[in-house]
PDB file of C-alpha atoms and ligand atoms in Angstrom:
ATOM      1  CA  MET A   1     -85.437  57.238  34.324  1.00 60.00           C
ATOM      2  CA  SER A   2     -82.262  57.110  36.400  1.00 88.00           C
ATOM      3  CA  ALA A   3     -83.441  55.499  39.649  1.00 97.00           C
ATOM      4  CA  THR A   4     -82.980  51.811  40.348  1.00 97.00           C
ATOM      5  CA  LEU A   5     -86.345  50.042  40.330  1.00 97.00           C
ATOM      6  CA  ILE A   6     -86.701  47.941  43.479  1.00 98.00           C
ATOM      7  CA  ASP A   7     -88.098  44.573  42.408  1.00 98.00           C
ATOM      8  CA  GLY A   8     -90.513  43.599  45.185  1.00 98.00           C
ATOM      9  CA  LYS A   9     -91.641  40.496  43.327  1.00 98.00           C
ATOM     10  CA  GLN A  10     -88.127  39.112  43.366  1.00 98.00           C
ATOM     11  CA  VAL A  11     -87.478  40.003  47.019  1.00 98.00           C
ATOM     12  CA  ALA A  12     -90.837  38.523  48.038  1.00 98.00           C
ATOM     13  CA  ALA A  13     -90.115  35.310  46.119  1.00 97.00           C
ATOM     14  CA  ALA A  14     -86.774  34.995  47.916  1.00 97.00           C
ATOM     15  CA  LEU A  15     -88.464  35.541  51.311  1.00 97.00           C
ATOM     16  CA  ARG A  16     -91.171  32.991  50.476  1.00 98.00           C
ATOM     17  CA  ALA A  17     -88.522  30.456  49.447  1.00 98.00           C
ATOM     18  CA  GLN A  18     -86.680  31.030  52.749  1.00 97.00           C
ATOM     19  CA  LEU A  19     -89.924  30.539  54.659  1.00 98.00           C
ATOM     20  CA  ALA A  20     -90.741  27.350  52.756  1.00 98.00           C
ATOM     21  CA  ALA A  21     -87.294  25.986  53.687  1.00 98.00           C
ATOM     22  CA  ARG A  22     -87.904  26.910  57.346  1.00 98.00           C
ATOM     23  CA  VAL A  23     -91.386  25.367  57.348  1.00 98.00           C
ATOM     24  CA  ALA A  24     -89.952  22.138  55.908  1.00 98.00           C
ATOM     25  CA  THR A  25     -87.827  21.787  59.060  1.00 98.00           C
ATOM     26  CA  LEU A  26     -90.768  22.210  61.465  1.00 98.00           C
ATOM     27  CA  PRO A  27     -92.354  19.136  63.061  1.00 97.00           C
ATOM     28  CA  TYR A  28     -95.844  20.496  62.303  1.00 98.00           C
ATOM     29  CA  THR A  29     -97.691  22.352  59.551  1.00 98.00           C
ATOM     30  CA  PRO A  30     -98.374  26.000  60.461  1.00 98.00           C
ATOM     31  CA  GLY A  31    -102.036  26.882  60.059  1.00 98.00           C
ATOM     32  CA  LEU A  32    -103.427  30.183  58.792  1.00 98.00           C
ATOM     33  CA  ALA A  33    -107.150  30.964  58.887  1.00 98.00           C
ATOM     34  CA  VAL A  34    -108.433  33.785  56.702  1.00 96.00           C
ATOM     35  CA  VAL A  35    -111.970  34.985  57.380  1.00 97.00           C
ATOM     36  CA  LEU A  36    -113.811  36.775  54.601  1.00 96.00           C
ATOM     37  CA  VAL A  37    -117.196  38.325  55.365  1.00 97.00           C
ATOM     38  CA  GLY A  38    -119.255  39.215  52.308  1.00 96.00           C
ATOM     39  CA  ASP A  39    -118.332  39.096  48.663  1.00 89.00           C
ATOM     40  CA  ASP A  40    -116.249  42.190  47.930  1.00 88.00           C
ATOM     41  CA  PRO A  41    -114.469  41.195  44.687  1.00 86.00           C
ATOM     42  CA  ALA A  42    -111.175  42.946  45.556  1.00 85.00           C
ATOM     43  CA  SER A  43    -111.060  41.165  48.940  1.00 87.00           C
ATOM     44  CA  ALA A  44    -111.805  37.845  47.240  1.00 86.00           C
ATOM     45  CA  VAL A  45    -108.795  38.365  44.933  1.00 87.00           C
ATOM     46  CA  TYR A  46    -106.488  39.166  47.894  1.00 86.00           C
ATOM     47  CA  VAL A  47    -107.720  36.135  49.774  1.00 89.00           C
ATOM     48  CA  ARG A  48    -107.088  33.813  46.816  1.00 91.00           C
ATOM     49  CA  SER A  49    -103.514  35.041  46.423  1.00 91.00           C
ATOM     50  CA  LYS A  50    -102.920  34.638  50.180  1.00 93.00           C
ATOM     51  CA  ASP A  51    -104.179  31.019  49.912  1.00 92.00           C
ATOM     52  CA  ARG A  52    -101.909  30.232  46.963  1.00 95.00           C
ATOM     53  CA  ALA A  53     -98.789  31.758  48.552  1.00 96.00           C
ATOM     54  CA  ALA A  54     -99.435  29.973  51.858  1.00 97.00           C
ATOM     55  CA  ALA A  55     -99.831  26.603  50.164  1.00 96.00           C
ATOM     56  CA  ALA A  56     -96.587  27.112  48.214  1.00 97.00           C
ATOM     57  CA  ALA A  57     -94.759  27.814  51.491  1.00 98.00           C
ATOM     58  CA  GLY A  58     -96.125  24.660  53.146  1.00 98.00           C
ATOM     59  CA  ILE A  59     -98.613  26.545  55.341  1.00 98.00           C
ATOM     60  CA  ALA A  60    -102.112  25.089  55.684  1.00 98.00           C
ATOM     61  CA  ALA A  61    -104.382  27.985  54.757  1.00 97.00           C
ATOM     62  CA  SER A  62    -108.104  27.728  55.219  1.00 96.00           C
ATOM     63  CA  THR A  63    -110.574  30.379  54.157  1.00 95.00           C
ATOM     64  CA  ILE A  64    -113.813  30.796  56.066  1.00 97.00           C
ATOM     65  CA  ARG A  65    -116.382  32.595  53.942  1.00 96.00           C
ATOM     66  CA  LEU A  66    -119.297  34.139  55.794  1.00 98.00           C
ATOM     67  CA  PRO A  67    -122.301  35.877  54.227  1.00 98.00           C
ATOM     68  CA  ALA A  68    -122.417  39.693  54.053  1.00 98.00           C
ATOM     69  CA  ASP A  69    -125.264  39.805  56.612  1.00 98.00           C
ATOM     70  CA  THR A  70    -123.269  37.914  59.281  1.00 98.00           C
ATOM     71  CA  SER A  71    -123.846  39.411  62.739  1.00 98.00           C
ATOM     72  CA  GLU A  72    -120.997  40.677  64.898  1.00 98.00           C
ATOM     73  CA  ALA A  73    -121.812  37.968  67.475  1.00 98.00           C
ATOM     74  CA  ALA A  74    -121.528  35.246  64.827  1.00 98.00           C
ATOM     75  CA  LEU A  75    -118.166  36.568  63.610  1.00 98.00           C
ATOM     76  CA  LEU A  76    -116.859  36.829  67.186  1.00 98.00           C
ATOM     77  CA  ALA A  77    -117.958  33.220  67.774  1.00 98.00           C
ATOM     78  CA  THR A  78    -115.974  32.143  64.691  1.00 98.00           C
ATOM     79  CA  ILE A  79    -112.915  34.014  65.990  1.00 98.00           C
ATOM     80  CA  ALA A  80    -113.300  32.397  69.438  1.00 98.00           C
ATOM     81  CA  ARG A  81    -113.338  28.968  67.796  1.00 98.00           C
ATOM     82  CA  LEU A  82    -110.154  29.780  65.821  1.00 98.00           C
ATOM     83  CA  ASN A  83    -108.485  31.200  68.959  1.00 98.00           C
ATOM     84  CA  ALA A  84    -109.116  27.863  70.697  1.00 98.00           C
ATOM     85  CA  ASP A  85    -108.017  25.672  67.764  1.00 98.00           C
ATOM     86  CA  PRO A  86    -104.436  24.430  68.401  1.00 97.00           C
ATOM     87  CA  ALA A  87    -103.886  23.782  64.658  1.00 98.00           C
ATOM     88  CA  ILE A  88    -104.439  27.464  63.849  1.00 98.00           C
ATOM     89  CA  ASP A  89    -101.378  29.691  64.302  1.00 98.00           C
ATOM     90  CA  GLY A  90    -102.550  32.816  62.490  1.00 98.00           C
ATOM     91  CA  ILE A  91    -105.949  34.474  62.120  1.00 98.00           C
ATOM     92  CA  LEU A  92    -106.653  37.194  59.581  1.00 98.00           C
ATOM     93  CA  VAL A  93    -110.087  38.760  59.183  1.00 97.00           C
ATOM     94  CA  GLN A  94    -110.108  40.560  55.856  1.00 95.00           C
ATOM     95  CA  LEU A  95    -110.981  44.243  56.285  1.00 94.00           C
ATOM     96  CA  PRO A  96    -113.180  46.134  55.796  1.00 94.00           C
ATOM     97  CA  VAL A  97    -116.000  44.183  57.437  1.00 97.00           C
ATOM     98  CA  PRO A  98    -119.656  45.029  56.681  1.00 97.00           C
ATOM     99  CA  PRO A  99    -121.128  47.999  58.577  1.00 98.00           C
ATOM    100  CA  GLN A 100    -123.145  45.963  61.113  1.00 98.00           C
ATOM    101  CA  ILE A 101    -119.827  44.655  62.514  1.00 98.00           C
ATOM    102  CA  ARG A 102    -117.524  46.895  64.584  1.00 98.00           C
ATOM    103  CA  GLN A 103    -113.997  46.539  63.198  1.00 98.00           C
ATOM    104  CA  VAL A 104    -112.473  47.306  66.586  1.00 98.00           C
ATOM    105  CA  ALA A 105    -114.466  44.485  68.242  1.00 98.00           C
ATOM    106  CA  VAL A 106    -113.102  42.058  65.653  1.00 98.00           C
ATOM    107  CA  ILE A 107    -109.501  43.194  66.039  1.00 98.00           C
ATOM    108  CA  GLU A 108    -109.650  42.994  69.828  1.00 98.00           C
ATOM    109  CA  ALA A 109    -111.256  39.525  69.758  1.00 98.00           C
ATOM    110  CA  ILE A 110    -108.309  37.895  67.973  1.00 98.00           C
ATOM    111  CA  ASP A 111    -105.809  36.183  70.291  1.00 98.00           C
ATOM    112  CA  PRO A 112    -102.758  38.529  70.178  1.00 97.00           C
ATOM    113  CA  ALA A 113    -100.521  35.452  69.781  1.00 97.00           C
ATOM    114  CA  LYS A 114    -102.368  34.591  66.528  1.00 98.00           C
ATOM    115  CA  ASP A 115    -102.769  38.199  65.335  1.00 98.00           C
ATOM    116  CA  VAL A 116    -100.746  37.896  62.119  1.00 98.00           C
ATOM    117  CA  ASP A 117    -102.034  41.308  60.970  1.00 98.00           C
ATOM    118  CA  GLY A 118    -100.458  42.932  64.047  1.00 98.00           C
ATOM    119  CA  PHE A 119    -103.571  45.068  64.560  1.00 98.00           C
ATOM    120  CA  HIS A 120    -104.440  44.025  68.136  1.00 98.00           C
ATOM    121  CA  PRO A 121    -103.767  46.853  70.636  1.00 98.00           C
ATOM    122  CA  LEU A 122    -101.351  44.606  72.538  1.00 98.00           C
ATOM    123  CA  ASN A 123     -99.188  44.164  69.439  1.00 98.00           C
ATOM    124  CA  VAL A 124     -99.581  47.846  68.509  1.00 98.00           C
ATOM    125  CA  GLY A 125     -98.326  48.749  71.993  1.00 98.00           C
ATOM    126  CA  ARG A 126     -95.392  46.365  71.767  1.00 97.00           C
ATOM    127  CA  LEU A 127     -94.372  47.878  68.430  1.00 98.00           C
ATOM    128  CA  HIS A 128     -94.561  51.415  69.771  1.00 97.00           C
ATOM    129  CA  ASP A 129     -92.576  50.327  72.852  1.00 96.00           C
ATOM    130  CA  GLY A 130     -89.931  48.827  70.551  1.00 96.00           C
ATOM    131  CA  ARG A 131     -90.537  45.336  71.933  1.00 95.00           C
ATOM    132  CA  PRO A 132     -90.933  42.115  69.910  1.00 94.00           C
ATOM    133  CA  GLY A 133     -94.425  41.291  68.714  1.00 96.00           C
ATOM    134  CA  LEU A 134     -96.425  40.715  65.559  1.00 98.00           C
ATOM    135  CA  VAL A 135     -96.055  43.674  63.198  1.00 98.00           C
ATOM    136  CA  PRO A 136     -98.438  44.753  60.389  1.00 98.00           C
ATOM    137  CA  CYS A 137     -97.442  43.028  57.146  1.00 98.00           C
ATOM    138  CA  THR A 138     -97.134  45.979  54.751  1.00 98.00           C
ATOM    139  CA  PRO A 139     -94.766  48.137  56.850  1.00 98.00           C
ATOM    140  CA  LEU A 140     -92.831  45.005  57.785  1.00 98.00           C
ATOM    141  CA  GLY A 141     -92.524  44.288  54.053  1.00 98.00           C
ATOM    142  CA  VAL A 142     -91.162  47.798  53.492  1.00 98.00           C
ATOM    143  CA  MET A 143     -88.487  47.223  56.166  1.00 98.00           C
ATOM    144  CA  ARG A 144     -87.569  43.891  54.542  1.00 97.00           C
ATOM    145  CA  LEU A 145     -87.290  45.599  51.117  1.00 97.00           C
ATOM    146  CA  LEU A 146     -85.089  48.381  52.503  1.00 98.00           C
ATOM    147  CA  ALA A 147     -82.810  45.828  54.163  1.00 97.00           C
ATOM    148  CA  HIS A 148     -82.635  43.777  50.980  1.00 94.00           C
ATOM    149  CA  VAL A 149     -81.558  46.705  48.806  1.00 93.00           C
ATOM    150  CA  GLY A 150     -79.087  47.849  51.455  1.00 97.00           C
ATOM    151  CA  VAL A 151     -80.706  51.180  52.308  1.00 96.00           C
ATOM    152  CA  SER A 152     -79.247  52.488  55.518  1.00 94.00           C
ATOM    153  CA  VAL A 153     -82.124  53.616  57.737  1.00 98.00           C
ATOM    154  CA  ARG A 154     -80.143  54.555  60.827  1.00 98.00           C
ATOM    155  CA  GLY A 155     -79.897  58.329  61.140  1.00 98.00           C
ATOM    156  CA  ALA A 156     -81.756  58.892  57.872  1.00 98.00           C
ATOM    157  CA  ARG A 157     -84.342  61.676  57.519  1.00 98.00           C
ATOM    158  CA  ALA A 158     -87.485  59.677  56.745  1.00 98.00           C
ATOM    159  CA  LEU A 159     -90.904  60.997  55.808  1.00 98.00           C
ATOM    160  CA  VAL A 160     -93.977  58.799  56.089  1.00 98.00           C
ATOM    161  CA  LEU A 161     -96.804  60.235  54.049  1.00 98.00           C
ATOM    162  CA  GLY A 162    -100.044  58.910  55.608  1.00 98.00           C
ATOM    163  CA  ARG A 163    -101.083  58.094  59.181  1.00 98.00           C
ATOM    164  CA  SER A 164    -103.313  55.018  58.842  1.00 98.00           C
ATOM    165  CA  ALA A 165    -103.305  52.319  61.507  1.00 97.00           C
ATOM    166  CA  ILE A 166    -102.481  49.688  58.862  1.00 96.00           C
ATOM    167  CA  VAL A 167     -99.485  51.402  57.251  1.00 98.00           C
ATOM    168  CA  GLY A 168     -98.523  54.965  58.229  1.00 98.00           C
ATOM    169  CA  LYS A 169     -98.417  54.690  62.022  1.00 98.00           C
ATOM    170  CA  PRO A 170     -96.696  51.276  62.241  1.00 98.00           C
ATOM    171  CA  MET A 171     -94.308  52.333  59.454  1.00 98.00           C
ATOM    172  CA  ALA A 172     -93.281  55.397  61.457  1.00 98.00           C
ATOM    173  CA  ALA A 173     -92.785  53.232  64.563  1.00 98.00           C
ATOM    174  CA  LEU A 174     -90.638  50.678  62.715  1.00 98.00           C
ATOM    175  CA  LEU A 175     -88.468  53.388  61.179  1.00 98.00           C
ATOM    176  CA  THR A 176     -88.118  55.127  64.557  1.00 98.00           C
ATOM    177  CA  ASN A 177     -87.145  51.812  66.175  1.00 98.00           C
ATOM    178  CA  ALA A 178     -84.535  51.432  63.412  1.00 98.00           C
ATOM    179  CA  ASP A 179     -83.042  54.817  64.368  1.00 98.00           C
ATOM    180  CA  ALA A 180     -84.389  56.923  61.512  1.00 98.00           C
ATOM    181  CA  THR A 181     -85.476  60.491  62.195  1.00 98.00           C
ATOM    182  CA  VAL A 182     -89.129  60.259  61.250  1.00 98.00           C
ATOM    183  CA  THR A 183     -91.704  62.843  60.221  1.00 98.00           C
ATOM    184  CA  VAL A 184     -95.315  61.783  59.662  1.00 98.00           C
ATOM    185  CA  ALA A 185     -97.116  63.954  57.121  1.00 98.00           C
ATOM    186  CA  HIS A 186    -100.787  63.767  56.138  1.00 96.00           C
ATOM    187  CA  SER A 187    -103.632  65.545  54.387  1.00 93.00           C
ATOM    188  CA  ARG A 188    -103.516  68.475  56.861  1.00 96.00           C
ATOM    189  CA  THR A 189     -99.763  68.990  56.653  1.00 97.00           C
ATOM    190  CA  ARG A 190     -98.804  72.483  55.498  1.00 97.00           C
ATOM    191  CA  ASP A 191     -96.679  72.365  52.354  1.00 97.00           C
ATOM    192  CA  LEU A 192     -96.455  68.631  51.813  1.00 97.00           C
ATOM    193  CA  ALA A 193     -94.122  69.107  48.866  1.00 98.00           C
ATOM    194  CA  ALA A 194     -91.559  70.925  51.011  1.00 98.00           C
ATOM    195  CA  GLU A 195     -91.732  68.222  53.714  1.00 98.00           C
ATOM    196  CA  CYS A 196     -91.205  65.528  51.081  1.00 98.00           C
ATOM    197  CA  ARG A 197     -88.261  67.381  49.545  1.00 98.00           C
ATOM    198  CA  ARG A 198     -86.397  67.216  52.878  1.00 98.00           C
ATOM    199  CA  ALA A 199     -86.636  63.417  53.044  1.00 98.00           C
ATOM    200  CA  GLU A 200     -83.810  61.035  52.277  1.00 98.00           C
ATOM    201  CA  LEU A 201     -86.322  58.194  52.569  1.00 98.00           C
ATOM    202  CA  LEU A 202     -89.898  58.820  51.469  1.00 98.00           C
ATOM    203  CA  VAL A 203     -92.646  56.268  52.162  1.00 98.00           C
ATOM    204  CA  ALA A 204     -95.926  57.210  50.480  1.00 98.00           C
ATOM    205  CA  ALA A 205     -99.076  55.591  51.881  1.00 98.00           C
ATOM    206  CA  VAL A 206    -101.962  57.982  51.335  1.00 97.00           C
ATOM    207  CA  GLY A 207    -104.078  56.237  48.705  1.00 96.00           C
ATOM    208  CA  ARG A 208    -104.115  59.172  46.281  1.00 97.00           C
ATOM    209  CA  ALA A 209    -103.122  58.330  42.723  1.00 98.00           C
ATOM    210  CA  GLU A 210     -99.778  59.836  41.692  1.00 98.00           C
ATOM    211  CA  MET A 211     -99.959  62.593  44.300  1.00 98.00           C
ATOM    212  CA  VAL A 212     -96.185  62.712  44.839  1.00 98.00           C
ATOM    213  CA  ARG A 213     -94.669  64.505  41.836  1.00 98.00           C
ATOM    214  CA  GLY A 214     -91.094  64.400  40.634  1.00 98.00           C
ATOM    215  CA  ASP A 215     -90.180  67.791  42.076  1.00 98.00           C
ATOM    216  CA  TRP A 216     -91.302  66.619  45.562  1.00 98.00           C
ATOM    217  CA  VAL A 217     -88.408  64.142  45.643  1.00 98.00           C
ATOM    218  CA  ALA A 218     -84.942  65.081  46.882  1.00 98.00           C
ATOM    219  CA  ASN A 219     -81.997  64.264  44.719  1.00 98.00           C
ATOM    220  CA  GLN A 220     -80.909  60.640  45.365  1.00 98.00           C
ATOM    221  CA  ALA A 221     -83.758  59.931  47.820  1.00 98.00           C
ATOM    222  CA  VAL A 222     -85.155  56.410  48.219  1.00 98.00           C
ATOM    223  CA  VAL A 223     -88.879  56.324  47.436  1.00 98.00           C
ATOM    224  CA  ILE A 224     -91.158  53.543  48.649  1.00 98.00           C
ATOM    225  CA  ASP A 225     -94.616  53.678  47.118  1.00 98.00           C
ATOM    226  CA  VAL A 226     -97.199  51.764  49.163  1.00 98.00           C
ATOM    227  CA  GLY A 227    -100.216  53.089  47.234  1.00 97.00           C
ATOM    228  CA  ILE A 228    -102.259  50.943  44.870  1.00 95.00           C
ATOM    229  CA  ASN A 229    -104.859  53.048  43.070  1.00 95.00           C
ATOM    230  CA  ARG A 230    -106.985  52.119  40.088  1.00 94.00           C
ATOM    231  CA  LEU A 231    -107.450  54.911  37.530  1.00 96.00           C
ATOM    232  CA  PRO A 232    -110.707  55.315  35.586  1.00 96.00           C
ATOM    233  CA  ASP A 233    -108.937  53.801  32.539  1.00 96.00           C
ATOM    234  CA  GLY A 234    -108.241  50.638  34.578  1.00 94.00           C
ATOM    235  CA  ARG A 235    -104.505  51.210  35.102  1.00 95.00           C
ATOM    236  CA  LEU A 236    -103.019  50.528  38.537  1.00 95.00           C
ATOM    237  CA  VAL A 237    -100.800  53.341  39.819  1.00 97.00           C
ATOM    238  CA  GLY A 238     -99.165  54.182  43.119  1.00 98.00           C
ATOM    239  CA  ASP A 239     -99.222  57.315  45.252  1.00 98.00           C
ATOM    240  CA  CYS A 240     -96.134  58.537  43.372  1.00 98.00           C
ATOM    241  CA  ALA A 241     -95.793  59.584  39.735  1.00 98.00           C
ATOM    242  CA  THR A 242     -93.166  56.888  39.243  1.00 98.00           C
ATOM    243  CA  ALA A 243     -91.450  58.045  36.048  1.00 98.00           C
ATOM    244  CA  GLU A 244     -91.157  61.661  37.284  1.00 98.00           C
ATOM    245  CA  CYS A 245     -89.962  60.630  40.739  1.00 98.00           C
ATOM    246  CA  ALA A 246     -87.425  58.253  39.213  1.00 98.00           C
ATOM    247  CA  THR A 247     -85.621  61.156  37.550  1.00 98.00           C
ATOM    248  CA  HIS A 248     -84.686  62.453  41.038  1.00 98.00           C
ATOM    249  CA  ALA A 249     -84.600  59.334  43.221  1.00 98.00           C
ATOM    250  CA  ALA A 250     -81.738  56.892  43.707  1.00 98.00           C
ATOM    251  CA  ALA A 251     -84.207  54.008  43.993  1.00 98.00           C
ATOM    252  CA  ILE A 252     -87.980  53.615  43.790  1.00 98.00           C
ATOM    253  CA  THR A 253     -90.529  50.812  44.077  1.00 98.00           C
ATOM    254  CA  PRO A 254     -92.796  50.293  41.052  1.00 98.00           C
ATOM    255  CA  VAL A 255     -96.574  49.787  41.275  1.00 98.00           C
ATOM    256  CA  PRO A 256     -97.493  47.027  40.805  1.00 96.00           C
ATOM    257  CA  GLY A 257     -94.559  44.769  41.694  1.00 97.00           C
ATOM    258  CA  GLY A 258     -93.024  46.793  44.523  1.00 98.00           C
ATOM    259  CA  VAL A 259     -94.420  46.705  48.062  1.00 98.00           C
ATOM    260  CA  GLY A 260     -97.541  44.660  47.206  1.00 96.00           C
ATOM    261  CA  PRO A 261     -95.867  41.243  46.902  1.00 97.00           C
ATOM    262  CA  MET A 262     -93.995  41.863  50.179  1.00 98.00           C
ATOM    263  CA  THR A 263     -97.249  42.158  52.137  1.00 97.00           C
ATOM    264  CA  ILE A 264     -98.254  38.561  51.481  1.00 96.00           C
ATOM    265  CA  ALA A 265     -94.714  37.263  52.033  1.00 98.00           C
ATOM    266  CA  CYS A 266     -94.699  39.017  55.440  1.00 98.00           C
ATOM    267  CA  LEU A 267     -98.090  37.545  56.314  1.00 98.00           C
ATOM    268  CA  LEU A 268     -96.505  34.128  55.824  1.00 98.00           C
ATOM    269  CA  GLU A 269     -93.472  35.234  57.854  1.00 98.00           C
ATOM    270  CA  ASN A 270     -95.768  36.337  60.687  1.00 98.00           C
ATOM    271  CA  THR A 271     -97.668  33.033  60.546  1.00 98.00           C
ATOM    272  CA  VAL A 272     -94.457  31.021  60.854  1.00 98.00           C
ATOM    273  CA  ALA A 273     -93.141  33.284  63.656  1.00 97.00           C
ATOM    274  CA  ALA A 274     -96.447  33.061  65.552  1.00 98.00           C
ATOM    275  CA  SER A 275     -96.455  29.273  65.207  1.00 98.00           C
ATOM    276  CA  VAL A 276     -92.925  28.880  66.533  1.00 96.00           C
ATOM    277  CA  VAL A 277     -93.525  31.111  69.564  1.00 96.00           C
ATOM    278  CA  ARG A 278     -96.950  29.740  70.490  1.00 96.00           C
ATOM    279  CA  ARG A 279     -96.124  26.067  69.963  1.00 96.00           C
ATOM    280  CA  ALA A 280     -92.949  26.381  72.021  1.00 92.00           C
ATOM    281  CA  GLY A 281     -95.168  27.553  74.881  1.00 86.00           C
ATOM    282  CA  LEU A 282     -93.539  30.977  74.923  1.00 76.00           C
ATOM    283  CA  CYS A 283     -96.909  32.597  75.164  1.00 58.00           C
ATOM    284  CA  PRO A 284     -97.888  33.699  78.649  1.00 45.00           C
ATOM    285  CA  ALA A 285    -101.043  35.628  79.391  1.00 43.00           C
ATOM    286  CA  PRO A 286    -100.606  39.263  78.305  1.00 45.00           C
ATOM    287  CA  HIS A 287    -100.251  40.585  81.878  1.00 41.00           C
ATOM    288  CA  GLN A 288     -97.298  38.241  82.465  1.00 40.00           C
ATOM    289  CA  GLY A 289     -95.152  39.704  79.714  1.00 40.00           C
ATOM    290  CA  SER A 290     -94.764  39.725  75.980  1.00 41.00           C
ATOM    291  CA  ALA A 291     -95.938  36.694  74.019  1.00 42.00           C
ATOM    292  CA  LEU A 292     -93.013  37.034  71.648  1.00 47.00           C
ATOM    293  CA  ASP A 293     -90.474  38.043  74.226  1.00 45.00           C
ATOM    294  CA  PRO A 294     -90.941  35.952  77.378  1.00 40.00           C
ATOM    295  CA  ALA A 295     -87.831  37.377  78.985  1.00 42.00           C
ATOM    296  CA  GLY A 296     -89.401  40.832  78.767  1.00 37.00           C
ATOM    297  CA  ALA A 297     -86.226  42.246  77.192  1.00 37.00           C
TER     298      ALA A 297
HETATM  299  N1  GUN B 301    -107.560  44.881  53.914  1.00 55.67           N
HETATM  300  C1  GUN B 301    -106.648  45.601  53.227  1.00 55.67           C
HETATM  301  N2  GUN B 301    -105.408  45.410  53.735  1.00 55.67           N
HETATM  302  C2  GUN B 301    -105.559  44.528  54.752  1.00 55.67           C
HETATM  303  C3  GUN B 301    -104.639  43.933  55.660  1.00 55.67           C
HETATM  304  O1  GUN B 301    -103.420  44.164  55.646  1.00 55.67           O
HETATM  305  N3  GUN B 301    -105.170  43.071  56.570  1.00 55.67           N
HETATM  306  C4  GUN B 301    -106.504  42.804  56.619  1.00 55.67           C
HETATM  307  N4  GUN B 301    -106.950  41.961  57.563  1.00 55.67           N
HETATM  308  N5  GUN B 301    -107.385  43.343  55.793  1.00 55.67           N
HETATM  309  C5  GUN B 301    -106.898  44.199  54.870  1.00 55.67           C
END
């Protein structure tokens, strides 16, 4: 293996320490509410680690657990209560929600100023316009990792593999806003391998175990592996065959321990940012301008 392994755990710990120092200077305790509907074990694990990381950063995290048969109206009523609660700065409803609840109704019900997932259409629009707003945590974490390891994004040929609303699309927007030349590839792309081989920066977010092989990676490319896939033998692997890819790449993120830890650190970053903006009263109604950019710059 010749590539540098990018240590996401270490970068995330540094970001969390910075946030804790910032929170210690605030005259209030930022509040994060996580809503978990049902008892999906994987979601329960995520939610517990979010709680622990928030507490360590001095953020008051509360988890609201609702039964799996909760109606959409009941969940929307919970969200309305959190929207109106001045002690709550960030609201995250763990996805997926059970089938009787429309995910889009949930996302659109969250106050955009408290939308620490960055999934509300207002925040999606701001991101695609290149204006300040709350940005989805995983792609934001990727940008933070790239900055930390000194990867120069400006002018780079970047390929985002995957077009999900949670990762692929916002990732492409962030890279475009940072002056990369971005291609979005997906399951219907003709000759994925050839597209990948052209990339100086490859971000894989397709959710297919070890799909990206070593000979898909250009010499000295930077490879960011967002995938977390569990194999039948219980091992966790990414979307890239890490050891193979590392023989070509200049740097690569491992799975686990790469992008994953950055997601939670960026959720905390978003919670602190949302708290500062909202509590300073910089949060006009959406039609009056951007919540995070009152000057409309
Ligand atoms: N489920 C898996 N990833 C996420 C995420 O980033 N946010 C939320 N709310 N749910 C998720």
